[in-house]
mmCIF file of C-alpha atoms in Angstrom:
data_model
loop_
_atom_site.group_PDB
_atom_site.id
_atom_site.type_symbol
_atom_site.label_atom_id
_atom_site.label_comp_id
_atom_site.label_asym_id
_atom_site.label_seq_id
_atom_site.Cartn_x
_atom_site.Cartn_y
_atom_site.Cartn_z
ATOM 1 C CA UNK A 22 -45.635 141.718 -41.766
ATOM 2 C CA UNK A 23 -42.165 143.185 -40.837
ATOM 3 C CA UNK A 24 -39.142 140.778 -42.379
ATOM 4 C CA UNK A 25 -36.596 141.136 -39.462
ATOM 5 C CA UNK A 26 -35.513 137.394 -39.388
ATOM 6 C CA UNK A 27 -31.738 137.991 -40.820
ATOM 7 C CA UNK A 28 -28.630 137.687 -39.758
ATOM 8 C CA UNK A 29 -27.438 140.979 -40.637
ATOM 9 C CA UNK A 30 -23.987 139.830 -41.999
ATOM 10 C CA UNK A 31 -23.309 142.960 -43.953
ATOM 11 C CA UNK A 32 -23.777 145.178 -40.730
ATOM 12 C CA UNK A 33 -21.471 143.651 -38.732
ATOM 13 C CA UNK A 34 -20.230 144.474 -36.002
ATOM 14 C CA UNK A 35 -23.307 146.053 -35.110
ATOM 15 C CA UNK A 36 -24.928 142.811 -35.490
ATOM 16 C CA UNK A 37 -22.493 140.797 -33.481
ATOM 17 C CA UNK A 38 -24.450 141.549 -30.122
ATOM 18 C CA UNK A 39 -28.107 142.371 -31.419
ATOM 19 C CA UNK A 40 -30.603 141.665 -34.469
ATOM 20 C CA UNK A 41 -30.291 143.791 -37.189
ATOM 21 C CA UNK A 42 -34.067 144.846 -36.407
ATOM 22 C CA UNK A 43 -32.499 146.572 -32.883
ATOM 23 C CA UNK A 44 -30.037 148.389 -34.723
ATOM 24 C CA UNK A 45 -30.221 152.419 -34.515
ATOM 25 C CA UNK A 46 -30.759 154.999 -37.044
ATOM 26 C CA UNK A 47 -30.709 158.715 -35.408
ATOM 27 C CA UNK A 48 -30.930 157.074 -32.234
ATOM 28 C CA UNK A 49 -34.113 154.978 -33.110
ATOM 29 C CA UNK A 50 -33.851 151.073 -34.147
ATOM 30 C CA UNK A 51 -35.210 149.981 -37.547
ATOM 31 C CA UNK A 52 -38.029 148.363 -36.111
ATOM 32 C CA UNK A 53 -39.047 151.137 -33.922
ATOM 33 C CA UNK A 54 -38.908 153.156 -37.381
ATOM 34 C CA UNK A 55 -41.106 150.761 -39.242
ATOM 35 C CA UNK A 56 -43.947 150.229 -37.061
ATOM 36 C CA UNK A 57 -43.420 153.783 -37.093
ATOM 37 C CA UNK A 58 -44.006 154.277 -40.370
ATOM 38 C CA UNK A 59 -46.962 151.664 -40.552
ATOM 39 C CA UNK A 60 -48.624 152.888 -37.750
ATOM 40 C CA UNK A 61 -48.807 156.217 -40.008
ATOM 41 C CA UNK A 62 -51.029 154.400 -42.883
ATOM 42 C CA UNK A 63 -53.392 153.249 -40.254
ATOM 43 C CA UNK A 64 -51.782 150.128 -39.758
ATOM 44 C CA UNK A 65 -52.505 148.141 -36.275
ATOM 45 C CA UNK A 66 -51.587 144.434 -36.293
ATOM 46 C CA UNK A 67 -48.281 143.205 -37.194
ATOM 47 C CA UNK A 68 -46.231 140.143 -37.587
ATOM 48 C CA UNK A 69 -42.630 139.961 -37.203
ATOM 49 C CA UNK A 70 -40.432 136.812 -38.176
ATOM 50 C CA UNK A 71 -37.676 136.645 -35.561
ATOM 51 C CA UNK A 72 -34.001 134.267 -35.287
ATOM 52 C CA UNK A 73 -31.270 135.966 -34.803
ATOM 53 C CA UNK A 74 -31.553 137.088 -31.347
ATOM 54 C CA UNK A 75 -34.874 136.561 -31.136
ATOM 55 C CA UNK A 76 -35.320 136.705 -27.550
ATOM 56 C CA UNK A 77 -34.046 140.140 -27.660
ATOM 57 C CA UNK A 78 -36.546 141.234 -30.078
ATOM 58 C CA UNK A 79 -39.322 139.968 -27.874
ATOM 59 C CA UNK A 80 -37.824 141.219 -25.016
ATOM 60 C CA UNK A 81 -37.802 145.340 -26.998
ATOM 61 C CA UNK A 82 -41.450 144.971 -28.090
ATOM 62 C CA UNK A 83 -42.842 143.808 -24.952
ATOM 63 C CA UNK A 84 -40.777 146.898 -22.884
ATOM 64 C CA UNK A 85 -42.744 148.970 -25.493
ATOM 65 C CA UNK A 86 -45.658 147.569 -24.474
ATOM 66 C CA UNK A 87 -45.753 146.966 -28.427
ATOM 67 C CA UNK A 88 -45.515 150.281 -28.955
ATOM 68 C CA UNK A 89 -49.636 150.071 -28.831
ATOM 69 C CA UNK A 90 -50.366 147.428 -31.557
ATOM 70 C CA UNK A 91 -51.051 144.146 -31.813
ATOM 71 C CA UNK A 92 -47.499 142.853 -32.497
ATOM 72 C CA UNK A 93 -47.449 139.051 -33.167
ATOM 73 C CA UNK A 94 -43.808 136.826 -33.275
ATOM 74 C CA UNK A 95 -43.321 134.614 -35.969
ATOM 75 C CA UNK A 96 -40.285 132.717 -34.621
ATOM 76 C CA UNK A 97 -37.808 130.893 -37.087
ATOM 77 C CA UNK A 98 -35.459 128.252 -35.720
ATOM 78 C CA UNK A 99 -33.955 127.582 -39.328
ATOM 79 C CA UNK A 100 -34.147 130.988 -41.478
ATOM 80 C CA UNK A 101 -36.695 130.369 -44.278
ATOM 81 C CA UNK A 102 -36.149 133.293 -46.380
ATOM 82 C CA UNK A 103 -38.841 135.510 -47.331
ATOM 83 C CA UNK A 104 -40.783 133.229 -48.784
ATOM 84 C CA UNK A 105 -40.938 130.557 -46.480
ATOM 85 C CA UNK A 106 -40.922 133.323 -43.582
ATOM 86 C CA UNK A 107 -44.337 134.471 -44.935
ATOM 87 C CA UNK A 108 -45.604 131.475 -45.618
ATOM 88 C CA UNK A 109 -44.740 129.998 -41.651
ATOM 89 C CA UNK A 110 -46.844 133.317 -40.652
ATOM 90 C CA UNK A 111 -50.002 132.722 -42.992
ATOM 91 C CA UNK A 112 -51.822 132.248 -40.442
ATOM 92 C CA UNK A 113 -51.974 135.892 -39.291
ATOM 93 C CA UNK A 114 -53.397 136.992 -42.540
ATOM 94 C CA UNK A 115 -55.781 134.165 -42.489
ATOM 95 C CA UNK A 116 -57.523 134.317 -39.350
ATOM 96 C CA UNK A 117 -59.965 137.076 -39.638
ATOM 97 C CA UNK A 118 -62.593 135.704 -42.742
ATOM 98 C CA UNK A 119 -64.305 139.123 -42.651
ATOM 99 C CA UNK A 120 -60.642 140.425 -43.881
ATOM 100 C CA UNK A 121 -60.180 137.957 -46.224
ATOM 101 C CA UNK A 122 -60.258 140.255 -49.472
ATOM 102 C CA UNK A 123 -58.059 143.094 -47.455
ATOM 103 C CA UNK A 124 -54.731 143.354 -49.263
ATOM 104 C CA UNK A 125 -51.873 143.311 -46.223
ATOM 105 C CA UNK A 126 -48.116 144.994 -46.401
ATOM 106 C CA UNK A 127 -44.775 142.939 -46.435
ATOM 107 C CA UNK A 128 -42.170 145.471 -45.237
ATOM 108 C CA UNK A 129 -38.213 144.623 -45.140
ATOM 109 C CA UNK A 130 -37.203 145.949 -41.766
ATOM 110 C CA UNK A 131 -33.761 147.025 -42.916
ATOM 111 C CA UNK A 132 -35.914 149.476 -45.745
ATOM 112 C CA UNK A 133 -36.211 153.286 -45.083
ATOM 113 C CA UNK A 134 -38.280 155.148 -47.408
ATOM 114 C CA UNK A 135 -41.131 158.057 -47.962
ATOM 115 C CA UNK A 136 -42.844 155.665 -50.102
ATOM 116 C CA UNK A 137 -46.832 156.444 -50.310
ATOM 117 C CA UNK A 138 -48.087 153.125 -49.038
ATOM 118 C CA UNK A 139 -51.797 154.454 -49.039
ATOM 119 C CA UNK A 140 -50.962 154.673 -52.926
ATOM 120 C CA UNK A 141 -49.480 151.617 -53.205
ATOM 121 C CA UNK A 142 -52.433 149.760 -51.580
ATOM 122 C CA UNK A 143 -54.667 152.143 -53.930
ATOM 123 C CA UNK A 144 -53.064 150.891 -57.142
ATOM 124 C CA UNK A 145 -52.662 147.105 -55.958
ATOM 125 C CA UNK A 146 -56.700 147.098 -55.656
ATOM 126 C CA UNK A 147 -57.059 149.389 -58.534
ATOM 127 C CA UNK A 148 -55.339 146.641 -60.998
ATOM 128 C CA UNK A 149 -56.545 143.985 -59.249
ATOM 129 C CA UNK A 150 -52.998 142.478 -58.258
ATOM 130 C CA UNK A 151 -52.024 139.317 -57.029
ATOM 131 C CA UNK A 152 -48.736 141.441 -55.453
ATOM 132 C CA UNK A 153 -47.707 144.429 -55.724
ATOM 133 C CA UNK A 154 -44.189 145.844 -55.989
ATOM 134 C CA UNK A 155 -42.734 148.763 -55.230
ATOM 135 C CA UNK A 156 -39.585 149.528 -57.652
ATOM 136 C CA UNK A 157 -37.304 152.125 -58.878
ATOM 137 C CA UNK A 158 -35.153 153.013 -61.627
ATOM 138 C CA UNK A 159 -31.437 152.033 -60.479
ATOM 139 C CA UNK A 160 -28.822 150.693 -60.206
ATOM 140 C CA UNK A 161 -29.068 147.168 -57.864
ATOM 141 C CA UNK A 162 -27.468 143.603 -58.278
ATOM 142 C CA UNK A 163 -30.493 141.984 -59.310
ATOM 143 C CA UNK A 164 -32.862 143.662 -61.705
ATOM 144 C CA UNK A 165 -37.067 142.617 -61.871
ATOM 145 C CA UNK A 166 -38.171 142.773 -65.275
ATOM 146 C CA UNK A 167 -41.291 143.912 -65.950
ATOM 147 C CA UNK A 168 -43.660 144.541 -69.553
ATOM 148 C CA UNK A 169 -45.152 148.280 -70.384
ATOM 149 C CA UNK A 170 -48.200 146.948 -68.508
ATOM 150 C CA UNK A 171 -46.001 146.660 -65.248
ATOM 151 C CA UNK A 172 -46.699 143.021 -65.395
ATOM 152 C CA UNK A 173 -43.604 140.847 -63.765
ATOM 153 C CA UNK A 174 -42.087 139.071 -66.424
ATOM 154 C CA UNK A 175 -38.501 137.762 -65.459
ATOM 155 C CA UNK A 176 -35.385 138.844 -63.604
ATOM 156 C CA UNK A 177 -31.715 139.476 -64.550
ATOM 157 C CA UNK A 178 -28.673 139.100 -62.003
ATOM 158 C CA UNK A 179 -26.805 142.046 -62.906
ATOM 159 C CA UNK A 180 -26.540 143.988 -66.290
ATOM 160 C CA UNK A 181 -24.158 141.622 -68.087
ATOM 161 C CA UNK A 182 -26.371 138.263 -66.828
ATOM 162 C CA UNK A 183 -28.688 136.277 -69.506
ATOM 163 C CA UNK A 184 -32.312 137.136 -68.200
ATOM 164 C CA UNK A 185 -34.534 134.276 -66.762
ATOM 165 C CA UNK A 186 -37.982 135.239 -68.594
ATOM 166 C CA UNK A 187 -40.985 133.734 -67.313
ATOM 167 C CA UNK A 188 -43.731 135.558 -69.223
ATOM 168 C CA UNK A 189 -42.937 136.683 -72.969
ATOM 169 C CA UNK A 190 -43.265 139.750 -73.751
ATOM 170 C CA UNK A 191 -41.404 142.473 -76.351
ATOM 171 C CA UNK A 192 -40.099 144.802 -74.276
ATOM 172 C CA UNK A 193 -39.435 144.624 -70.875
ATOM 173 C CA UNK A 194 -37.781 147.306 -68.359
ATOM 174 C CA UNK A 195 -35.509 146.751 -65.757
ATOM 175 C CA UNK A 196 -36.574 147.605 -62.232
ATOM 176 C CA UNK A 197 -34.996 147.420 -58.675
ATOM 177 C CA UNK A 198 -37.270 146.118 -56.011
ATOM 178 C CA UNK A 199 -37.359 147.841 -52.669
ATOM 179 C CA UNK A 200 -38.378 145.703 -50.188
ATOM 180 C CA UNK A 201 -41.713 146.803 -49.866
ATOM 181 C CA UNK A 202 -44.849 144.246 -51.193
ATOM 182 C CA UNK A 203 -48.697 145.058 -51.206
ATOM 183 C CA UNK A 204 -50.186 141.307 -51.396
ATOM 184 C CA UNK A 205 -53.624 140.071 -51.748
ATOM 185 C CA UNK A 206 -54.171 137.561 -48.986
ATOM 186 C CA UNK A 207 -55.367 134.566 -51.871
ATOM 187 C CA UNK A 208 -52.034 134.666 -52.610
ATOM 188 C CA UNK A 209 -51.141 132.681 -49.900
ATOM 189 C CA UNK A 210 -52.818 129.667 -50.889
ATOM 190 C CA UNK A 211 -50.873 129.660 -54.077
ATOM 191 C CA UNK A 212 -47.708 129.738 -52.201
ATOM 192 C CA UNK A 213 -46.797 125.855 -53.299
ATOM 193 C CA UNK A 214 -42.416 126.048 -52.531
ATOM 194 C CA UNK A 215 -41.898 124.364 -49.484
ATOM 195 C CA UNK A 216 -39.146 125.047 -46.680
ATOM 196 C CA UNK A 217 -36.692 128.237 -47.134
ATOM 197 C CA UNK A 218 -37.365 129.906 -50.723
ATOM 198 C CA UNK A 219 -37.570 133.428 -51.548
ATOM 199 C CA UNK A 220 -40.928 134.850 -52.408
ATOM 200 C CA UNK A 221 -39.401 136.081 -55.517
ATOM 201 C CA UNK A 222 -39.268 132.647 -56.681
ATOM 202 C CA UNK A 223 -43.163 132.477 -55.727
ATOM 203 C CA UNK A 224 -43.741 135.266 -57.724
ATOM 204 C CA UNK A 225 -42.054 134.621 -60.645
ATOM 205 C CA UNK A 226 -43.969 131.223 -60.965
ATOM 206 C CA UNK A 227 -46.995 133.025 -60.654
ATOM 207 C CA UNK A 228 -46.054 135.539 -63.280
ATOM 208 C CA UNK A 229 -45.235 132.692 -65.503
ATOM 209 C CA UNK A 230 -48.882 131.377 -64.991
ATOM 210 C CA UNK A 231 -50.411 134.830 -66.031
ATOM 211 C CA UNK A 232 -50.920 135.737 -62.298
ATOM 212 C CA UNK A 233 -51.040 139.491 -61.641
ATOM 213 C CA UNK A 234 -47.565 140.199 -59.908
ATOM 214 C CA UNK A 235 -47.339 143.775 -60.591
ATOM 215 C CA UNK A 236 -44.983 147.273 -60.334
ATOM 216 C CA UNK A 237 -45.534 150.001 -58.362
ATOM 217 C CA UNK A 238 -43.318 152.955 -59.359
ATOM 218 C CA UNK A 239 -41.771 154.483 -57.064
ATOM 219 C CA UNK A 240 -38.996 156.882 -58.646
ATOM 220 C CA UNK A 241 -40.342 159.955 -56.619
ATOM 221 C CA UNK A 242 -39.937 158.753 -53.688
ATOM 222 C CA UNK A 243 -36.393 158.461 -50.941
ATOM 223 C CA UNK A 244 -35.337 155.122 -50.601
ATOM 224 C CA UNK A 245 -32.701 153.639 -48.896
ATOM 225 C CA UNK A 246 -31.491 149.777 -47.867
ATOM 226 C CA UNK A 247 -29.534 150.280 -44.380
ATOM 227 C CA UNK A 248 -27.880 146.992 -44.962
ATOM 228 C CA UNK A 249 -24.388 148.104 -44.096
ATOM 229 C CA UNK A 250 -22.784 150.769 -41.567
ATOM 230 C CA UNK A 251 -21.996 153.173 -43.866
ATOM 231 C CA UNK A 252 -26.143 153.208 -44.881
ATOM 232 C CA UNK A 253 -27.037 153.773 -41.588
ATOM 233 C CA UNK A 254 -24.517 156.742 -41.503
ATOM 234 C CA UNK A 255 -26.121 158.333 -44.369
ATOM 235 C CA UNK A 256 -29.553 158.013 -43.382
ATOM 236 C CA UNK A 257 -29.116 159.402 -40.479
ATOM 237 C CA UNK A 258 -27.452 162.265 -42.184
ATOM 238 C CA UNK A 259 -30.398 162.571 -44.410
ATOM 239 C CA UNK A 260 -32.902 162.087 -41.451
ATOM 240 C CA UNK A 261 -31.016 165.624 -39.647
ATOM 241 C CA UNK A 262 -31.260 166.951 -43.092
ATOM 242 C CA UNK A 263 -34.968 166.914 -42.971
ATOM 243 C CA UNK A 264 -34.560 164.555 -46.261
ATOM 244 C CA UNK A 265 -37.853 162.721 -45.102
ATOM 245 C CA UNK A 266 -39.779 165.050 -44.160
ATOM 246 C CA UNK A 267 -43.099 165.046 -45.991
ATOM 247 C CA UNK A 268 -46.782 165.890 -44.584
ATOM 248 C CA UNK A 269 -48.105 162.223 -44.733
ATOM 249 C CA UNK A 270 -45.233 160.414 -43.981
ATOM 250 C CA UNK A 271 -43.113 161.329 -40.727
ATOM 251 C CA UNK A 272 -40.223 158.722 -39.785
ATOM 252 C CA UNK A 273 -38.928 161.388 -37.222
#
């Protein structure tokens, strides 16, 4: 599932015409780049969550002739976050009972990265997870905490903030989530917040219920949130830089 239902506030006025989803990187939009990306792994059926100019996002995809996937629109007349976004498109993951076990990818749209998502979906079965995380040492607004185990077990809003701990433990480290989920489709039924709600609130109940929400590290790899002009200005730089260029993983 691609998460492209935002306003894009922080990338206006690029978003004042178009969804963020349609914006362009290098002369490609983020969406183009992420299915992209996902087609890469192996990946063939997607979901996107649409709103803000939705029509036009329908419109791209089917003038792309879905850029040869099975693209499905999750359409969102009041924004329900990520959380509620995923749970209005459930049905997607649920509709195949031969797939039932098969963990499935939640990918922010306005995410670029070289992350190893064969790896990630490696380690998520490997360890059994509930979710999966990807995360990186630095420096964000709002830190994930997790245990040496790379179990979640709280969250802090910024350095100086008192951290909300959901599962004890005594010593946690302080992570920055990057947009990018592996998630085991019996997650879904646990899903029990109702309306708009983050999934991070899903998960962090979970955690607290010793549920295996877990980390995947992902320090090695380039990383970068396009969620303002001056992102998209730098990944482009880094894309004609040859910054993401790796065998496996071509964005370009």
């Amino acid at each position: 599932m691609i998460l492209a239902a935002g306003l894009g506030t922080r990338l206006r006025p690029l978003t004042n015409d178009r969804p963020k989803a349609l914006v362009e990187v290098a002369g490609r939009t983020l969406l183009e780049i992420t299915l992209a990306r996902l087609r890469t792994f192996g990946v063939s059926e997607v979901i996107v969550n649409v709103h803000h100019f939705a029509d036009m996002v329908v419109a791209y995809l089917k003038a792309h002739d879905n850029f040869g996937m099975r693209i499905e629109v999750s359409r969102e007349d009041v924004l329900l976050d990520t959380g509620g976004g995923l749970k209005k498109a459930a049905w997607f993951f649920l509709e195949d009972s031969a797939r039932a076990d098969e963990p499935f990818l939640l990918h922010n749209v306005d995410v670029i990265s070289t992350i190893d998502l064969e790896r990630m979906v490696q380690s998520h079965k490997q360890n059994k997870g509930l979710a999966t995380l990807a995360v990186q040492e630095r420096e964000t607004s709002r830190y994930l905490l997790f245990d040496d185990h790379l179990q979640l077990c709280g969250r802090r809003a910024g350095r100086n903030q008192k951290p909300e701990i959901v599962r004890p433990s005594p010593r946690t480290q302080e992570l920055a989530f990057s947009g990018i989920h592996v998630i085991s489709p019996r997650l879904l039924a646990k899903i029990t917040e109702e309306g708009v709600f983050s999934i991070i609130t899903s998960y962090l109940r979970l955690a607290g219920q010793r549920e295996s929400i877990l980390a995947f590290r992902a320090d090695e790899y380039y990383w970068r949130d396009l969620g303002k002009p001056d992102d998209l200005q730098q990944a482009a730089h880094d894309l004609e830089q040859q910054a993401l260029r790796q065998s496996a993983i071509k964005i370009i």
